[in-house]
mmCIF file of C-alpha atoms in Angstrom:
data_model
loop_
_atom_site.group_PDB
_atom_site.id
_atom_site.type_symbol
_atom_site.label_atom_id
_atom_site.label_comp_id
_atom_site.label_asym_id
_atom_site.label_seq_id
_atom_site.Cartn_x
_atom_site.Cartn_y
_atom_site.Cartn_z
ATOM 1 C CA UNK T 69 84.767 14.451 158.215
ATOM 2 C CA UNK T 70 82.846 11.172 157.868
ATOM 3 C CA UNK T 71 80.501 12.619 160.168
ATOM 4 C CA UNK T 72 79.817 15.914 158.497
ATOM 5 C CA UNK T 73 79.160 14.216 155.472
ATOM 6 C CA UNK T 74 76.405 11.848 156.769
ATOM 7 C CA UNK T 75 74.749 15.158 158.967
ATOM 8 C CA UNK T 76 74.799 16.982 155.447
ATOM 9 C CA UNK T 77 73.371 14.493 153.513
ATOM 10 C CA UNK T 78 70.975 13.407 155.895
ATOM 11 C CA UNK T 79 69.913 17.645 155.620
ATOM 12 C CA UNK T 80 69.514 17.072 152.080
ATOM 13 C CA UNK T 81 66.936 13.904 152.271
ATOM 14 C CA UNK T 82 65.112 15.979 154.761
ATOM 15 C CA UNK T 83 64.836 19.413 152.732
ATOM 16 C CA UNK T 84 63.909 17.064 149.697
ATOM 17 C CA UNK T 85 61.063 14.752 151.083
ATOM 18 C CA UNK T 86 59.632 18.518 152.861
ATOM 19 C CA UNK T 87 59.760 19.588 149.292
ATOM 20 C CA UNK T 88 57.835 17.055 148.026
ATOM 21 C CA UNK T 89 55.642 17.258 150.961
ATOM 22 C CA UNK T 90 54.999 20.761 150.028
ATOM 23 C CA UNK T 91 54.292 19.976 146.188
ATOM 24 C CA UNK T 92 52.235 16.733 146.734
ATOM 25 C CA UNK T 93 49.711 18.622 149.500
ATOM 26 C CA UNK T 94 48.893 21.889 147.721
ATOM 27 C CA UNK T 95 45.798 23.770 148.793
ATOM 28 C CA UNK T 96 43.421 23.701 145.183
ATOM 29 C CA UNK T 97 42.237 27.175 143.407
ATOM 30 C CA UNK T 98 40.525 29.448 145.238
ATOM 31 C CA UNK T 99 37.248 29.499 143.228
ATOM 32 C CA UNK T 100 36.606 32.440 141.370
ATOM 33 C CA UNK T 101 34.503 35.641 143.132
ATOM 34 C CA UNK T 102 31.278 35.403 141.091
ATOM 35 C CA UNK T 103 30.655 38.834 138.980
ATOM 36 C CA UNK T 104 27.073 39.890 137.802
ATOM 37 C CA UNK T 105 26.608 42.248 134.619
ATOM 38 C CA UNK T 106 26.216 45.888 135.053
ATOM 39 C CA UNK T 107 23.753 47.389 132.243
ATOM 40 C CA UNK T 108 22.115 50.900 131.623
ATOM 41 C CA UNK T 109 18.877 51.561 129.865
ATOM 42 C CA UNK T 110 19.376 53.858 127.122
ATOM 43 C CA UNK T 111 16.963 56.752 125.634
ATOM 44 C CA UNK T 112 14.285 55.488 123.104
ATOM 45 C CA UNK T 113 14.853 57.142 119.972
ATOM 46 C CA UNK T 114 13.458 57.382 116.056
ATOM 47 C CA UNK T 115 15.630 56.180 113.753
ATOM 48 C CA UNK T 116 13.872 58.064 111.022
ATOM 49 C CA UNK T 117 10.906 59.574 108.923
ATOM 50 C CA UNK T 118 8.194 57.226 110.681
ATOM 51 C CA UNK T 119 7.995 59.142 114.037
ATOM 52 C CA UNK T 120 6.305 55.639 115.472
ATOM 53 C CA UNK T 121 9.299 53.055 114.666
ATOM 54 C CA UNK T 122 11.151 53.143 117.672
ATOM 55 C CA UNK T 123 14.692 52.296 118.689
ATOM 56 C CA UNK T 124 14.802 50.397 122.193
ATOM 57 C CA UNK T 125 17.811 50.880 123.992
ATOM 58 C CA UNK T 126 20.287 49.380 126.691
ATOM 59 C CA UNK T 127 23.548 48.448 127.005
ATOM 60 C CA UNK T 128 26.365 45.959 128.928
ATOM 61 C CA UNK T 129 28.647 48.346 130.671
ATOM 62 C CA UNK T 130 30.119 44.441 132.252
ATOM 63 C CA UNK T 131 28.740 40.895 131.226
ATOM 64 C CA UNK T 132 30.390 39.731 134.011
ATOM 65 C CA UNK T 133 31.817 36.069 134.765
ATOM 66 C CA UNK T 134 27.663 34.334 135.636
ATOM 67 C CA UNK T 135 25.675 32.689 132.770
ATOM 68 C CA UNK T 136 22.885 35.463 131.330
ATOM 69 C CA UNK T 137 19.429 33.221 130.300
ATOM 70 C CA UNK T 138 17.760 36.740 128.882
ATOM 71 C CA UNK T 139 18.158 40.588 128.892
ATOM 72 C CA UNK T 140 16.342 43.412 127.088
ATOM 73 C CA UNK T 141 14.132 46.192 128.474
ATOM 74 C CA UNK T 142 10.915 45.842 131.015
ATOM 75 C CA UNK T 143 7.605 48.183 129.479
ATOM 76 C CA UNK T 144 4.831 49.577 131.409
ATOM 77 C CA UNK T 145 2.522 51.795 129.644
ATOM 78 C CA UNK T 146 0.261 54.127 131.688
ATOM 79 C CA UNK T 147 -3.117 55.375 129.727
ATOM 80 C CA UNK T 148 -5.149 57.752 130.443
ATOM 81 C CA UNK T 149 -7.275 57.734 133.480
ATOM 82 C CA UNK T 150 -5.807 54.188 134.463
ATOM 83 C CA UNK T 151 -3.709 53.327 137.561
ATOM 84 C CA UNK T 152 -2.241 49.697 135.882
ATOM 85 C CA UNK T 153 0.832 50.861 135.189
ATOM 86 C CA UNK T 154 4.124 50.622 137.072
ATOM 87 C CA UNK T 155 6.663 54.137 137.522
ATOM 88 C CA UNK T 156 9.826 51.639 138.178
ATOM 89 C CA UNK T 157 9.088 48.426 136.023
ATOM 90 C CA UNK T 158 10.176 45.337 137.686
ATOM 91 C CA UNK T 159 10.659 41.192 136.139
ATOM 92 C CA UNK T 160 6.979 39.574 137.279
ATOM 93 C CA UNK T 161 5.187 42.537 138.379
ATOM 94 C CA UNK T 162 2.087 42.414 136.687
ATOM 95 C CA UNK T 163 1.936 45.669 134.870
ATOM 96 C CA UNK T 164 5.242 44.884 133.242
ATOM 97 C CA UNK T 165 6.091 42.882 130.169
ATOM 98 C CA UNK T 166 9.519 42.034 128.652
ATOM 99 C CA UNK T 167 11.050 43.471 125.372
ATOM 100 C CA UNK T 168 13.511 40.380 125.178
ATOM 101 C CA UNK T 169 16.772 41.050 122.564
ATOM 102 C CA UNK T 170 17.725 38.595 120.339
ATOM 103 C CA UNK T 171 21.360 38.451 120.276
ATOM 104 C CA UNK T 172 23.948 37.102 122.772
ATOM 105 C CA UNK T 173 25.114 39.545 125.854
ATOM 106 C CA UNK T 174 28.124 41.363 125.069
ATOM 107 C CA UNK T 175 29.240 44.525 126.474
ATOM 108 C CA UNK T 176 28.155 47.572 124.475
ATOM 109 C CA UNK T 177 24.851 48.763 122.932
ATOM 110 C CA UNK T 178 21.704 46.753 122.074
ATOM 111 C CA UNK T 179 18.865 47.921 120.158
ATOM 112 C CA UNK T 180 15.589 46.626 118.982
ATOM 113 C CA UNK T 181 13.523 48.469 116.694
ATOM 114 C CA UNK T 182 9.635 48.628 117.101
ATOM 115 C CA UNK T 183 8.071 49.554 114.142
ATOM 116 C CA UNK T 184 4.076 51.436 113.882
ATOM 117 C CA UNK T 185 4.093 51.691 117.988
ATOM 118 C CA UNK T 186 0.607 52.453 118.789
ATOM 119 C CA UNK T 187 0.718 56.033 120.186
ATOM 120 C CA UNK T 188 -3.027 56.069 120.575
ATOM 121 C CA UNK T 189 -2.531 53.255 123.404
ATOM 122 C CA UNK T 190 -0.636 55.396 126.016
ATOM 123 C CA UNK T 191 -0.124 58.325 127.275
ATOM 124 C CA UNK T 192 3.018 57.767 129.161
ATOM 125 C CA UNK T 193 5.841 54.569 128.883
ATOM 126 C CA UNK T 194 8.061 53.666 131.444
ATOM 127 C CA UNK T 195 10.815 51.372 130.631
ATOM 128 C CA UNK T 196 13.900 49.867 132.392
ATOM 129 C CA UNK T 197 16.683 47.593 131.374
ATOM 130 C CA UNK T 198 16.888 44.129 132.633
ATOM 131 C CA UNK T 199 18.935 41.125 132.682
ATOM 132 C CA UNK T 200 18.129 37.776 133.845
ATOM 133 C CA UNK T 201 20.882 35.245 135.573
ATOM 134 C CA UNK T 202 20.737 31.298 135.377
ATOM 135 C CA UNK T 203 20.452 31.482 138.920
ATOM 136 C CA UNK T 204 17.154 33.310 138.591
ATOM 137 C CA UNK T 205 18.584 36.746 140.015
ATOM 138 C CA UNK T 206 17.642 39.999 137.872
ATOM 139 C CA UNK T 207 19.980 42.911 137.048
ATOM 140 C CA UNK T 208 18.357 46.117 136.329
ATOM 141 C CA UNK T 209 19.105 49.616 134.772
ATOM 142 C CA UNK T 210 17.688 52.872 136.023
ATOM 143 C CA UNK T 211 13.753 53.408 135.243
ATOM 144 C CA UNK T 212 12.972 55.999 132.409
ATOM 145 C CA UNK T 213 9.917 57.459 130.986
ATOM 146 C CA UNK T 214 9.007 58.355 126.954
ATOM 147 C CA UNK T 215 5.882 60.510 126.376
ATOM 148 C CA UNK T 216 4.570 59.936 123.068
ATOM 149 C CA UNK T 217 4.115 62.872 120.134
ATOM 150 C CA UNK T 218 0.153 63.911 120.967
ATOM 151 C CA UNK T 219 -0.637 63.098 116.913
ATOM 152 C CA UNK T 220 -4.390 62.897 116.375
ATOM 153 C CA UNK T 221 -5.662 59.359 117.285
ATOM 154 C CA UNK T 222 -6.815 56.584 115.770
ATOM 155 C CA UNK T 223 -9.523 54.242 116.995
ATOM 156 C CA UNK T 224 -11.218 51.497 114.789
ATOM 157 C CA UNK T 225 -9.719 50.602 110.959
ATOM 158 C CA UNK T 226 -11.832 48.632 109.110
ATOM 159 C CA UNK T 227 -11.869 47.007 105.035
ATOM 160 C CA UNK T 228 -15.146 45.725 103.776
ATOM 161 C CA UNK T 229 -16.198 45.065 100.370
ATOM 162 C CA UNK T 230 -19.205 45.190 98.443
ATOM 163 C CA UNK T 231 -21.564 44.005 95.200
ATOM 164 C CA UNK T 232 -20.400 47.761 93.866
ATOM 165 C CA UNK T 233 -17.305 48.348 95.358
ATOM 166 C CA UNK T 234 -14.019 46.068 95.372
ATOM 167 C CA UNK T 235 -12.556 47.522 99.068
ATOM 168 C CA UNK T 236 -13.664 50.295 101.529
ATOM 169 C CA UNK T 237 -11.687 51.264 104.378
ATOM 170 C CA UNK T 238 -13.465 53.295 107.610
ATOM 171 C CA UNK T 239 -11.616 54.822 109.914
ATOM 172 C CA UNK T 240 -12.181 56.320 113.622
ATOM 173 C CA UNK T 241 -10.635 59.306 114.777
ATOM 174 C CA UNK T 242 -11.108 59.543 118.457
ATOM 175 C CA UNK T 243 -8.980 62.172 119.772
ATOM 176 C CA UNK T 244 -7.256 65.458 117.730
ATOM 177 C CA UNK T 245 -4.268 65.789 119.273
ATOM 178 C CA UNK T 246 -1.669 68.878 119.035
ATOM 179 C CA UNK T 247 0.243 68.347 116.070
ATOM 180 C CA UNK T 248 -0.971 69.752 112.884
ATOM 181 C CA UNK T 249 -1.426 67.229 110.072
ATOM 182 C CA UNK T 250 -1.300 67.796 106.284
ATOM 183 C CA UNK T 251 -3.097 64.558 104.609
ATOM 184 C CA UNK T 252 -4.447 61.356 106.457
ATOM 185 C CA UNK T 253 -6.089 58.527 104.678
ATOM 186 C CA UNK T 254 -4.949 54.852 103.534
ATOM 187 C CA UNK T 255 -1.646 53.257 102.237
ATOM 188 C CA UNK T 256 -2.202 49.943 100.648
ATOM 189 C CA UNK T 257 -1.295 46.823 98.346
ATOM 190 C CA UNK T 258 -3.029 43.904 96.693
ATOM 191 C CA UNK T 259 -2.102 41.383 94.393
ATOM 192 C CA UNK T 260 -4.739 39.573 91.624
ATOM 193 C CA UNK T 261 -3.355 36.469 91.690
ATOM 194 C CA UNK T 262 -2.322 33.015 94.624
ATOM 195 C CA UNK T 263 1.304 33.741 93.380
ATOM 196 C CA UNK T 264 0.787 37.593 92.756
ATOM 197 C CA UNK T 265 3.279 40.094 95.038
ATOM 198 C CA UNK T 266 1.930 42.251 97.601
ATOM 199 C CA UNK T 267 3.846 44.545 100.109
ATOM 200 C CA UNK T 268 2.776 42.994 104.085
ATOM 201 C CA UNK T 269 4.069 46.316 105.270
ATOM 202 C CA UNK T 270 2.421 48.996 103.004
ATOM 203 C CA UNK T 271 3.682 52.548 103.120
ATOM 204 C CA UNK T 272 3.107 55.861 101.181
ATOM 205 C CA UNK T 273 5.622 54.386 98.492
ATOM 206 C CA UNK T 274 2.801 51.994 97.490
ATOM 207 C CA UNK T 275 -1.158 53.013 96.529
ATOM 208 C CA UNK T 276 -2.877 55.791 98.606
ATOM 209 C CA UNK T 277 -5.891 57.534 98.750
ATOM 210 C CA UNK T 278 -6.904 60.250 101.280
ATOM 211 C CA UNK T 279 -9.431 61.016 103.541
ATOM 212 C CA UNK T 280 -11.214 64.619 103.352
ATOM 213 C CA UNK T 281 -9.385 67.345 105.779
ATOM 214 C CA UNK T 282 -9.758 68.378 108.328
ATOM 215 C CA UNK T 283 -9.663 65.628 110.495
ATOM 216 C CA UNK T 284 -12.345 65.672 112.635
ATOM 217 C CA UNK T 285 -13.611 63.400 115.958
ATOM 218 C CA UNK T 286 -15.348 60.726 113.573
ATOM 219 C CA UNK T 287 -15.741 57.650 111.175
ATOM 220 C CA UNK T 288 -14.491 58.379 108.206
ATOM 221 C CA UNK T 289 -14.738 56.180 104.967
ATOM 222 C CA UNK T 290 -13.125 56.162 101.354
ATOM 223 C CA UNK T 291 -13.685 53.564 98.782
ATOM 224 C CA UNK T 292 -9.779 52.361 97.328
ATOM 225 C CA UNK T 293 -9.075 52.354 93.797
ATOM 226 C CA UNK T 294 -8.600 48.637 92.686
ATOM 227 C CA UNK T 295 -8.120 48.528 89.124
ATOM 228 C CA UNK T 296 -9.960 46.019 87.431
ATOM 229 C CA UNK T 297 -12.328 45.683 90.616
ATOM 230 C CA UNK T 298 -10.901 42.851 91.525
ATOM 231 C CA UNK T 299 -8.360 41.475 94.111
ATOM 232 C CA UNK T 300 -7.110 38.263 95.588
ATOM 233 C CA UNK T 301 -6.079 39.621 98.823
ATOM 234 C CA UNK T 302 -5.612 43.302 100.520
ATOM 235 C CA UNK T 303 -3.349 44.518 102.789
ATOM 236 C CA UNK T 304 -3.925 47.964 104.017
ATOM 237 C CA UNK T 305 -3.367 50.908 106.799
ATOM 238 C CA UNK T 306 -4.100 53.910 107.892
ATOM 239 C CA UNK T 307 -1.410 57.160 108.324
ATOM 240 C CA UNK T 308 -1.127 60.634 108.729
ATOM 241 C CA UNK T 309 1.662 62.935 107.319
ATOM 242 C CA UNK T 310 2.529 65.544 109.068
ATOM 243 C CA UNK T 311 3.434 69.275 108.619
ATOM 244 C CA UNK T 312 7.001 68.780 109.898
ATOM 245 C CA UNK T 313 6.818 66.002 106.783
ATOM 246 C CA UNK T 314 7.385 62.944 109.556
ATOM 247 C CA UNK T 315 4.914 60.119 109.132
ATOM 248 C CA UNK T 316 2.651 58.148 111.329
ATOM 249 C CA UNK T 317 1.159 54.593 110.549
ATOM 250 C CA UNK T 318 -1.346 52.491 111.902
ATOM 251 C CA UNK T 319 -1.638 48.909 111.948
ATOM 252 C CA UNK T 320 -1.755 47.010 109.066
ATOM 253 C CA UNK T 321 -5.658 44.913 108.154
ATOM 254 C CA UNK T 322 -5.876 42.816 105.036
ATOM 255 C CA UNK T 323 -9.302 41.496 103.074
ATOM 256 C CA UNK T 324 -9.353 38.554 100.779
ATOM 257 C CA UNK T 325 -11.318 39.307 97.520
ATOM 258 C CA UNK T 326 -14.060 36.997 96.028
#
């Protein structure tokens, strides 16, 4: 019995230091299997009346588990009669720049509007989603194009001033376009005074005067009511209104009065 005893026990010391063994010589984590994002460029769209402020797209279908330094959307903009352009954007080609977002990555939607895009500058854009890994690898969405509205074009905008008259504002039409337009001339706002308010963004909400129809391949010039004729500083732009009552600006010039 004696001898059972000390084969058993001897079992047990055995089965315990193996145990411990076991415990104290554990293989570590596997690391874990590194995951990059998976993103989608999304349609451009208009969010409203101003047919040129544009909504730029994408969206995080997975962030996935690898540090994201920048994302947003690659632009290429083919004009006419030019081959600079690029069909499938790419990060570092050289007729590609970046639309970076602002906010973190997170899975979902993104958008980033662009307000008064230049339609006169391009005929065609071609646009793709990005995203940008610590490691310096680059994620990308499918390539998509966005053709412009053909609205009559602008070229040159110009304010001036004069002995006689406070503010005159010349503007180029270089191209008609197909859509019809009902008035085209000049939005602005001015203030009298250093500590006087003045709109940076002016829109038909503020002063306008119009340009003679119909527009016409030109320069065309109109003198802005300033009452008082006098002004501290002007900010002003061209637009068009259209027959289908959407809007179209130009880019914003200012003039500092005497």
């Amino acid at each position: 019995m004696k001898r059972i005893t000390l084969q058993f026990s001897s079992l047990l010391a055995a089965l315990f230091l193996f145990a411990f063994s076991c415990q104290d010589h554990r293989d570590p984590d596997p690391e874990p299997i590194a995951e990059d994002a998976r993103i989608r460029t999304l349609e451009i769209t208009n969010p409203g009346q101003v047919i040129n402020d544009l909504n730029f797209r994408m969206s995080f279908e997975k962030v996935g588990n690898r540090p994201i330094s920048e994302y947003g959307l690659l632009l290429s903009f083919k004009s006419i009669n030019s081959d600079e352009f690029a069909t499938v954007p790419t990060l570092g080609n050289e007729f590609s720049s970046a639309l970076k977002f602002d906010h973190a990555a997170t899975v979902g939607e993104h958008v980033k509007l662009q307000k008064s895009v230049g339609f006169d500058d391009f005929k065609t854009l071609y646009y793709r989603a990005y995203a940008k890994l610590n490691d310096g690898k680059v994620v990308y969405g499918e390539a998509m194009e966005y053709t412009p509205l053909d609205v009559p074009k602008f070229g040159s905008f110009t304010l001036s001033s004069s002995q006689n008259v406070p503010a005159t504002a010349k503007l180029e039409i270089v191209g008609l376009g197909t859509v019809e337009v009902e008035e085209y001339g000049v939005a602005y706002s001015y203030k009298t005074t250093d500590g006087g308010v003045i709109n940076d963004d002016p829109k038909l909400a503020d002063k306008t005067v119009s340009y003679a129809l119909p527009v016409s391949v030109k320069e065309h010039s109109v003198n802005l009511p300033i009452t008082g004729g006098k002004f501290n500083k002007l900010n002003a732009r061209p637009f068009m209104r259209l027959k289908n009552a959407k809007i179209y600006y130009g880019s914003v010039k200012s003039l500092n009065g005497n």
